[in-house]
Short mmCIF file of C-alpha atoms in Angstrom, two decimals:
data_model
loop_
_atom_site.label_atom_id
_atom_site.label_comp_id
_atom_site.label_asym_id
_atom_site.label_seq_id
_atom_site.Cartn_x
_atom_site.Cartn_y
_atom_site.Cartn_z
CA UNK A 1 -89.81 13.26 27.77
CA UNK A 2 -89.10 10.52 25.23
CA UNK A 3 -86.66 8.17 25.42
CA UNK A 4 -85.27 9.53 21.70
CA UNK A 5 -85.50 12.92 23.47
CA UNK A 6 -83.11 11.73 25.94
CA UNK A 7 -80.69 10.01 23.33
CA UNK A 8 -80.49 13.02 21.79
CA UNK A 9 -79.82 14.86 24.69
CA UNK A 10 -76.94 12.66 25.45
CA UNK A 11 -75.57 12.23 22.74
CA UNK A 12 -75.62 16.29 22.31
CA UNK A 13 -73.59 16.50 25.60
CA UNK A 14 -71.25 13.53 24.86
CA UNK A 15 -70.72 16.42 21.80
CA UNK A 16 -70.26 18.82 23.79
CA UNK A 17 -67.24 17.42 26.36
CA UNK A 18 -65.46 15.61 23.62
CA UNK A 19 -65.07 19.29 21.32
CA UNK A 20 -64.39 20.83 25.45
CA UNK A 21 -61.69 17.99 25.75
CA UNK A 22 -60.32 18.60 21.71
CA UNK A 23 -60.21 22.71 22.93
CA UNK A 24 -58.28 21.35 26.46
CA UNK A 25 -55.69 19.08 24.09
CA UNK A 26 -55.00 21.93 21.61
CA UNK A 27 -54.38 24.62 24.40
CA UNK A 28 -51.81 22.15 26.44
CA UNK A 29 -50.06 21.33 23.21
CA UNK A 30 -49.66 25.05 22.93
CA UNK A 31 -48.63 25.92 26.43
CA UNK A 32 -46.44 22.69 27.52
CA UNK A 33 -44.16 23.74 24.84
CA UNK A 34 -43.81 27.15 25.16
CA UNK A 35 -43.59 26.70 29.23
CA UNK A 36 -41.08 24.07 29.16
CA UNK A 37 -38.77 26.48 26.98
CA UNK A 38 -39.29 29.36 29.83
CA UNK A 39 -38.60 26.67 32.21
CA UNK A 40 -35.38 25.25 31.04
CA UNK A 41 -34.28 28.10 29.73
CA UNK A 42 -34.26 29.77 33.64
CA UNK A 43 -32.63 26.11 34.62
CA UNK A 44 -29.81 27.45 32.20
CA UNK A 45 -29.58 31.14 33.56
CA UNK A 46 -29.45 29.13 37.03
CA UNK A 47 -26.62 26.97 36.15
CA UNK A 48 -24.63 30.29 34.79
CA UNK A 49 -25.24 31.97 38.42
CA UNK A 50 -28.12 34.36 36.65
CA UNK A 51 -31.55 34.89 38.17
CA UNK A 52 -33.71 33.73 35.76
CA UNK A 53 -36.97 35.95 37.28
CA UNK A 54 -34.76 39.04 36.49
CA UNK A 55 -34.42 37.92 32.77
CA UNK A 56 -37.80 37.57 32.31
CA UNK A 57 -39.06 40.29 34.73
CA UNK A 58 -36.68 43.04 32.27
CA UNK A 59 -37.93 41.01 29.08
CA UNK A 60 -41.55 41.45 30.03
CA UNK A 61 -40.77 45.52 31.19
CA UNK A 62 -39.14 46.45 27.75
CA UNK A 63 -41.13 43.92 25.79
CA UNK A 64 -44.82 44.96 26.59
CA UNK A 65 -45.36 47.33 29.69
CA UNK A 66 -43.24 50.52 28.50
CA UNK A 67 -44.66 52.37 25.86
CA UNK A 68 -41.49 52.53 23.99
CA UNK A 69 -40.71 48.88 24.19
CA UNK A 70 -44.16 47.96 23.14
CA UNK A 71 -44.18 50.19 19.88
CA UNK A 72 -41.16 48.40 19.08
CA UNK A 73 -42.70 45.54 19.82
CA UNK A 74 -45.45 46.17 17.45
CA UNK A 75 -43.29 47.33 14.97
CA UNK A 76 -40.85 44.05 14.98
CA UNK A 77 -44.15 41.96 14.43
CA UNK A 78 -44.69 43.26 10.56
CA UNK A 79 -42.08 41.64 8.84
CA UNK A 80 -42.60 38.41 11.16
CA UNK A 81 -46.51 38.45 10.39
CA UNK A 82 -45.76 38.32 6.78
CA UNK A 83 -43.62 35.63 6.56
CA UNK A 84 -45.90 33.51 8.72
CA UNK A 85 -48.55 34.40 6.12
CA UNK A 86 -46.12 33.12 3.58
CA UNK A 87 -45.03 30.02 5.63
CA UNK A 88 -48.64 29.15 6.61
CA UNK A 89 -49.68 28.90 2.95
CA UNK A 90 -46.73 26.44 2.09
CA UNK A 91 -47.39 24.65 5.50
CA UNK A 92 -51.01 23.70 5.05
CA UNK A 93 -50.68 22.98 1.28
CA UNK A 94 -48.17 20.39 2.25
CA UNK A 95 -44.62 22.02 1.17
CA UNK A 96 -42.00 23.06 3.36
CA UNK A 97 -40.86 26.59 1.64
CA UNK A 98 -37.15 27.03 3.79
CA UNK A 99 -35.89 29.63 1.34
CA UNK A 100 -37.15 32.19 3.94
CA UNK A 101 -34.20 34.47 3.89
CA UNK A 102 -33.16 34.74 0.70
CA UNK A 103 -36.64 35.72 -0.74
CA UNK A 104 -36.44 38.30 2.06
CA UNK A 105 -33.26 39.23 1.37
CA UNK A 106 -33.74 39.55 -2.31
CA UNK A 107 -36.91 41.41 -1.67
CA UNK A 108 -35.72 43.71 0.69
CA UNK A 109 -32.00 44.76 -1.36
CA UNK A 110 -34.75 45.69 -4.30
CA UNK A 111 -36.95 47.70 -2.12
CA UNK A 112 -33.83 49.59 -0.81
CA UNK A 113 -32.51 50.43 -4.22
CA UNK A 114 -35.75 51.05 -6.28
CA UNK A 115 -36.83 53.29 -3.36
CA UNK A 116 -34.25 56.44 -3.51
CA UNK A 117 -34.70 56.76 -7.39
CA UNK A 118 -38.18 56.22 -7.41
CA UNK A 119 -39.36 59.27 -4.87
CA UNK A 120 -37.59 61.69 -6.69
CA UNK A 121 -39.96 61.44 -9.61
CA UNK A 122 -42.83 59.56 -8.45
CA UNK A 123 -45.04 60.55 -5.42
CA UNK A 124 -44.48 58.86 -2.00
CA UNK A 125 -47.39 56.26 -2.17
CA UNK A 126 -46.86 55.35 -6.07
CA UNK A 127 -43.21 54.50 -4.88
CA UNK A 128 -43.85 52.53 -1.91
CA UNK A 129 -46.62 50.34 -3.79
CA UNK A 130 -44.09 50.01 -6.95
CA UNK A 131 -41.48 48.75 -4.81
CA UNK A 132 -43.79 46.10 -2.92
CA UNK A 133 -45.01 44.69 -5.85
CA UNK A 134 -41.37 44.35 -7.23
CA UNK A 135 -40.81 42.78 -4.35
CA UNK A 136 -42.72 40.38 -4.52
CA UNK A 137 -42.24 39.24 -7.75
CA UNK A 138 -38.77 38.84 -7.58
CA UNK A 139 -39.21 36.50 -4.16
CA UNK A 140 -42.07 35.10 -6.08
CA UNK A 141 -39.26 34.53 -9.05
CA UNK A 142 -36.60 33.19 -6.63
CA UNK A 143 -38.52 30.32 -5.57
CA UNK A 144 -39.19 29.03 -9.03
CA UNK A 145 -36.69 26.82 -9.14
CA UNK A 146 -37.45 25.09 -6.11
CA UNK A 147 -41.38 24.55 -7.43
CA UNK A 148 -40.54 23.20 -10.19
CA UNK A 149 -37.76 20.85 -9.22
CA UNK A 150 -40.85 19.80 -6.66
CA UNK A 151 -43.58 20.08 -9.07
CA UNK A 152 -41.89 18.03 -12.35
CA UNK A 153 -39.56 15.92 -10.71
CA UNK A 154 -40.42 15.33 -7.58
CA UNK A 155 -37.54 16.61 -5.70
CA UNK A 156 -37.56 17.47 -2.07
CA UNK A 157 -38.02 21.22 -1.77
CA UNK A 158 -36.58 21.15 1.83
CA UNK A 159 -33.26 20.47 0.44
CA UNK A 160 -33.52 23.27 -2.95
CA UNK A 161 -35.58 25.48 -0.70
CA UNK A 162 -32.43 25.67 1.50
CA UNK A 163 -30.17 26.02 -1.18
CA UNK A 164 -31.92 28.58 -3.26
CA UNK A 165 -32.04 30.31 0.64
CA UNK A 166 -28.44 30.66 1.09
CA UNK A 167 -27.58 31.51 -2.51
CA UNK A 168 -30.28 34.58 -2.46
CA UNK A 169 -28.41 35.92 0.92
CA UNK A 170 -24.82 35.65 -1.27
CA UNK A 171 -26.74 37.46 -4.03
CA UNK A 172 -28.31 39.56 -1.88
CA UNK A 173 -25.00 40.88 -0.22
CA UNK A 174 -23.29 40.84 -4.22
CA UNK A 175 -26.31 42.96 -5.49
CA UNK A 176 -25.43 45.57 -2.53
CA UNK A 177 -21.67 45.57 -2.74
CA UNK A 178 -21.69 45.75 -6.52
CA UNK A 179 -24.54 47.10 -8.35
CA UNK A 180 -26.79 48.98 -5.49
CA UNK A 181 -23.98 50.43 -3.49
CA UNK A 182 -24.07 53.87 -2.99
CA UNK A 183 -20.99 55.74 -4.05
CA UNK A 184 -21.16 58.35 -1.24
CA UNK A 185 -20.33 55.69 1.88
CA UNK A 186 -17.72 53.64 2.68
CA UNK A 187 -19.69 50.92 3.80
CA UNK A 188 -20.93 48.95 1.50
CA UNK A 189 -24.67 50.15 1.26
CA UNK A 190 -27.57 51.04 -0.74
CA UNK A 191 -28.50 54.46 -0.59
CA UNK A 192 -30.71 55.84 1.78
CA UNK A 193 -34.95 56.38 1.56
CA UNK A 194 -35.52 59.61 4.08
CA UNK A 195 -37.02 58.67 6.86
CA UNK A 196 -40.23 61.22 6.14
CA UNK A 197 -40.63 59.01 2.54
CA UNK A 198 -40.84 55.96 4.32
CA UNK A 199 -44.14 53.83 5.18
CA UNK A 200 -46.56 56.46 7.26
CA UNK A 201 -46.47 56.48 11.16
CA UNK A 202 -50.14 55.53 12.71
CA UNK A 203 -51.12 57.94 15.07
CA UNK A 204 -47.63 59.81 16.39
CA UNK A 205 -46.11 56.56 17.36
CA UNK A 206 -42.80 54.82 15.77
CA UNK A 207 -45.95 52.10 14.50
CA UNK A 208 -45.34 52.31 10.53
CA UNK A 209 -48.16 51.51 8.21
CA UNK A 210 -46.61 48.14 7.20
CA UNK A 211 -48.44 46.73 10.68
CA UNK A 212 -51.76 47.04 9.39
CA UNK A 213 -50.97 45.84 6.05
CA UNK A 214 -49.63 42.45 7.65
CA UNK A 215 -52.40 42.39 10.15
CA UNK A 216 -55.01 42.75 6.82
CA UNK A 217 -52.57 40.01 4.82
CA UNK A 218 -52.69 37.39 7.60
CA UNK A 219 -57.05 37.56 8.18
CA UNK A 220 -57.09 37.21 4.61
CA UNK A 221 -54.74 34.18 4.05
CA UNK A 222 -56.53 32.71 7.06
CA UNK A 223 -59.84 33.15 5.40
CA UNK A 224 -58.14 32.08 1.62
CA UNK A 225 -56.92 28.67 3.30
CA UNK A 226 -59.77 27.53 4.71
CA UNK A 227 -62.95 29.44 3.45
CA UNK A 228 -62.32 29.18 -0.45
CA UNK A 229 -62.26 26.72 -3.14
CA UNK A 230 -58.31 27.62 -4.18
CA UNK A 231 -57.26 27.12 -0.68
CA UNK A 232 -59.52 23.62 0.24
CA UNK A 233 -57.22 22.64 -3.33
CA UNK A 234 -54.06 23.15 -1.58
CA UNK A 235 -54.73 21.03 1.48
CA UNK A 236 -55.99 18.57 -0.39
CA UNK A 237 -52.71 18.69 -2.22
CA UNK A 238 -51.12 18.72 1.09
CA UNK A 239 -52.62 16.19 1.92
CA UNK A 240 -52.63 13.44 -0.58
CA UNK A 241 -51.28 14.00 -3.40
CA UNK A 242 -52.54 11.20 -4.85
CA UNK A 243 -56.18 12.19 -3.86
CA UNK A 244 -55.62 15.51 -5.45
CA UNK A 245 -54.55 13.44 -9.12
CA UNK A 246 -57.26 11.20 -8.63
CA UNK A 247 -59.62 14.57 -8.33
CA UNK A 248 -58.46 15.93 -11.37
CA UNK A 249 -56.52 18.28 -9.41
CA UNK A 250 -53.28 20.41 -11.23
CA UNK A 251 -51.20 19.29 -8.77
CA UNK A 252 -48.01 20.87 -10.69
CA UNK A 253 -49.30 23.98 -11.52
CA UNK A 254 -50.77 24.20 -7.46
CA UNK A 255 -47.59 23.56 -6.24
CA UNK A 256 -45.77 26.19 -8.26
CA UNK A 257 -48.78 29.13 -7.26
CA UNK A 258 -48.16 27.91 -3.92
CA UNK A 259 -44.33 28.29 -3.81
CA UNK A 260 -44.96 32.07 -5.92
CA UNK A 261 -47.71 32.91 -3.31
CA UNK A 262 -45.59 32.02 0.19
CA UNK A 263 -42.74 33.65 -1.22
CA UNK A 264 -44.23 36.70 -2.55
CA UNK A 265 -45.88 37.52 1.13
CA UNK A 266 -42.37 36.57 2.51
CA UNK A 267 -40.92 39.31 0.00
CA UNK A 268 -43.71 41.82 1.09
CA UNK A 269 -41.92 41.67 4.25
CA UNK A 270 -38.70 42.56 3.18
CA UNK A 271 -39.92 45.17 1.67
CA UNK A 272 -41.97 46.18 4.59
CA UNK A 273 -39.31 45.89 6.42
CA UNK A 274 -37.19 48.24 4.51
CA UNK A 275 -39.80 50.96 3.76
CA UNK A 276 -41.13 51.66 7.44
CA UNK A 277 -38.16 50.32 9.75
CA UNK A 278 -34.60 50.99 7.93
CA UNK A 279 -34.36 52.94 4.30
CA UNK A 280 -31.40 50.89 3.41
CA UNK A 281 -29.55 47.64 3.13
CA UNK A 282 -26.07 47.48 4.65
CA UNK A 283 -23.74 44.55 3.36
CA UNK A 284 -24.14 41.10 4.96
CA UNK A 285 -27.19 42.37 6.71
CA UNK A 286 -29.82 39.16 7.73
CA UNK A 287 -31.95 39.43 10.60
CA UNK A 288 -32.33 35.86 10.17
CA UNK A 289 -36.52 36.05 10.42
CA UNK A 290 -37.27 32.93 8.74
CA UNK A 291 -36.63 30.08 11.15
CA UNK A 292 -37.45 31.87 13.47
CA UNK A 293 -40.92 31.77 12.08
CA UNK A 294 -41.28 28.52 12.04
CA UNK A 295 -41.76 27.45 15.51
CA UNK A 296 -44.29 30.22 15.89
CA UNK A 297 -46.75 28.87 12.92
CA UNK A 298 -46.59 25.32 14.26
CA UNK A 299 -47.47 26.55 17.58
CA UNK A 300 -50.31 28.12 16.21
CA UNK A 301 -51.18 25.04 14.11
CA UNK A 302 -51.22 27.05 10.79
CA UNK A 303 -54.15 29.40 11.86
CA UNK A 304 -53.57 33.16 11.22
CA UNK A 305 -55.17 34.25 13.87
CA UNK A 306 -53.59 32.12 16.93
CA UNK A 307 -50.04 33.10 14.61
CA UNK A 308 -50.78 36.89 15.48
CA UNK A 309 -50.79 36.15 19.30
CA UNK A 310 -47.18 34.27 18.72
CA UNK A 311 -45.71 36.83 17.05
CA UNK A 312 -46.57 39.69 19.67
CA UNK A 313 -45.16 37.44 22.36
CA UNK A 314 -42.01 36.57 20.23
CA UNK A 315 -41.42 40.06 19.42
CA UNK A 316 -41.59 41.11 22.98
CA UNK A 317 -39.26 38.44 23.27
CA UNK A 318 -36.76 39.52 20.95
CA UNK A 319 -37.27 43.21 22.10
CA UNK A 320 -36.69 42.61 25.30
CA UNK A 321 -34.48 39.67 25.10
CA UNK A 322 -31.63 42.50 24.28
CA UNK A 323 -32.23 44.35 27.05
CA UNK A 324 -32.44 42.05 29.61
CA UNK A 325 -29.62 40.19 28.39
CA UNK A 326 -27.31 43.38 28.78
CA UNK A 327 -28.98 44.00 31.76
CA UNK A 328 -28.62 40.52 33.41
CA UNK A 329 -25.13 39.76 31.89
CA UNK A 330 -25.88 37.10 29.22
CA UNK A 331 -25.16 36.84 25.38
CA UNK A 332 -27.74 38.53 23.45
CA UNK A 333 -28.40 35.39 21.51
CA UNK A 334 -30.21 33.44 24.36
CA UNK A 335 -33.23 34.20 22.73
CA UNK A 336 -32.14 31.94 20.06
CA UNK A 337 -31.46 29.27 23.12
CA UNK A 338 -34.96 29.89 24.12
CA UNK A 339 -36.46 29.36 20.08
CA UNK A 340 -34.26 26.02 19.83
CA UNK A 341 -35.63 24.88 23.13
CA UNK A 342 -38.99 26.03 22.06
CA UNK A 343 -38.67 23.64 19.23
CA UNK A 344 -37.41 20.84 21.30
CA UNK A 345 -40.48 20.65 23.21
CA UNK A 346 -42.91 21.45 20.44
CA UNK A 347 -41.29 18.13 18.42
CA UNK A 348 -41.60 16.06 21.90
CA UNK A 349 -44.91 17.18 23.00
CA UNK A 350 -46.51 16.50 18.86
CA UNK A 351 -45.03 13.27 19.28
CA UNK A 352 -46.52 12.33 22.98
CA UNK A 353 -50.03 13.37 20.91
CA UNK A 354 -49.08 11.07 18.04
CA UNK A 355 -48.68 8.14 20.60
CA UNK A 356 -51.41 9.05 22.17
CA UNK A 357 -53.97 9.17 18.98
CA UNK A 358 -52.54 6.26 17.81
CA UNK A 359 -53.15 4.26 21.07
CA UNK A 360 -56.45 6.04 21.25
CA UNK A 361 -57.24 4.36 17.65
CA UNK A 362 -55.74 1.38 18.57
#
């Protein structure tokens, strides 16, 4: 063998360990975090005189390995899935879309009222599609304002992202309690879809339709960020701005579509979440989804597919989470103490990497 042979050859396997030791880093940045957070968090169930093994043990039972728990499982991942679809657009164009909960909100109070008059003259499929795509447009609407502070002035869209968030919850609960509330309660309410109207159940389960169609909507953002033209725009956009002007690059108009697009698949799962799980919006109802997103797209460092493996285990954790903690005798909000930990230890451990590349550079 030649001695260019054997360069080759070595340099091939120098290849090959330092993309083995890249796939070693990502998957410890993945798991320190998430084990730390499981750690800690049993270090807290300790110090309140709780067995931490229980906790988990009955959050793992209802979660994933009863039939019952696991279809809710499943079915709590849909709206989650499509507002990490939305949030991993904004996220790898560079823009930090926070108004999470008021374009699901908004979405969701439509979906709730559109739906009841709709089915009575329209047939069950026409209805549901009618109200997604309203949906989504008015989400897509709400975050206008935001985009083009951003776009034409520059402003940070953390802080009107926020702001436009809590203002579509208030409008949210106004648009329920004034113009959507159903005259026959006395709770402040929309009226009601039937549950047989609602998004179809896959194969005799309590699975609704809306699954699939976030399953299909994450692939294909996945494959839009980083397999097309329009998407390699928006991380260049992300990524330097000033790269993208130089380029010849819309960098206004980009940064609107991308505000319109995240928020529109953030206001499909409102209305997902309306159509196959509830039929109706009550007054000051907010599951509070969109933070709680957040963690779970880092984790997966923006990839749709590594995001659907988060979700299932945060769903069995919020599934279970309520059992076990009335089981174990703890509030029902330590999952939230587990999510805040979670992104205690996801900010330390990106940091540790960022010393470390930067020593590595050095």
């Amino acid at each position: 063998m030649s001695a260019s042979a054997d360069i080759d050859l070595t340099a091939a396997e120098q290849e090959r360990q330092e993309r083995r030791r890249e796939i070693l880093a990502a998957v410890l940045r993945v798991l320190i975090p998430v084990m730390a957070a499981l750690v800690m968090g049993g270090i807290i169930l300790l110090i309140l005189g709780k067995n931490p093994l229980d906790y988990y043990g009955f959050v793992l039972r209802r979660g994933l390995l009863t039939w019952g728990g696991l279809q809710e499982t499943l079915t709590r991942m849909a709206p989650l899935l499509l507002i990490g679809a939305g949030l991993i657009v904004a996220f790898r164009a560079g823009i930090w879309n926070l108004g999470t909960d008021g374009q699901f909100l908004i979405a969701a109070v439509l979906s709730a009222a559109l739906a009841p008059a709709l089915i009575t003259v329209l047939p069950d499929a026409l209805t549901i599609i009618i109200c997604m795509v309203v949906s989504m447009l008015a989400a897509a609407i709400w975050s206008l304002i935001p985009a083009i502070l951003k776009a034409r002035y520059g402003i940070n869209e953390i802080i009107t992202s926020l702001m436009m968030s809590f203002l579509g919850v208030s409008f949210a609960n106004v648009l329920v309690k004034l113009f959507f509330r159903d005259p026959a309660t006395t709770v402040p309410q929309t009226m009601s879809l039937a549950v047989e109207d609602r998004l179809p159940r896959l194969f005799d389960t309590t699975i609704h339709l809306g699954l699939i169609i976030a399953l299909v909507v994450i692939v294909l953002v996945h494959v839009m960020m980083t397999r097309t033209a329009f998407g390699l725009k928006l991380q260049v956009v992300g990524a330097n701005p000033a790269a993208a002007v130089h380029a010849g690059l819309r960098v206004g108009w980009l940064t609107i579509a991308t505000f319109a697009i995240s928020a529109g698949l953030i206001g499909l799962g409102g209305a997902v979440e309306i159509l196959g799980v509830w039929g109706v919006v009550r007054a000051d109802w907010n599951p509070a989804f969109g933070l709680l997103v957040v963690p779970l797209v880092f984790l997966a460092r923006f990839n749709g597919y590594a995001t659907i493996g988060f979700t299932l285990f945060f769903s069995a954790l919020m599934i279970g989470g309520d059992s076990a903690a009335r089981r174990v005798g703890v509030p029902n909000d330590f999952v939230l103490v587990l999510v805040a930990l979670l992104l205690i230890f996801l900010a330390v451990v990106e940091y540790l990497d960022h010393l470390r590349r930067k020593k590595a550079g050095a």
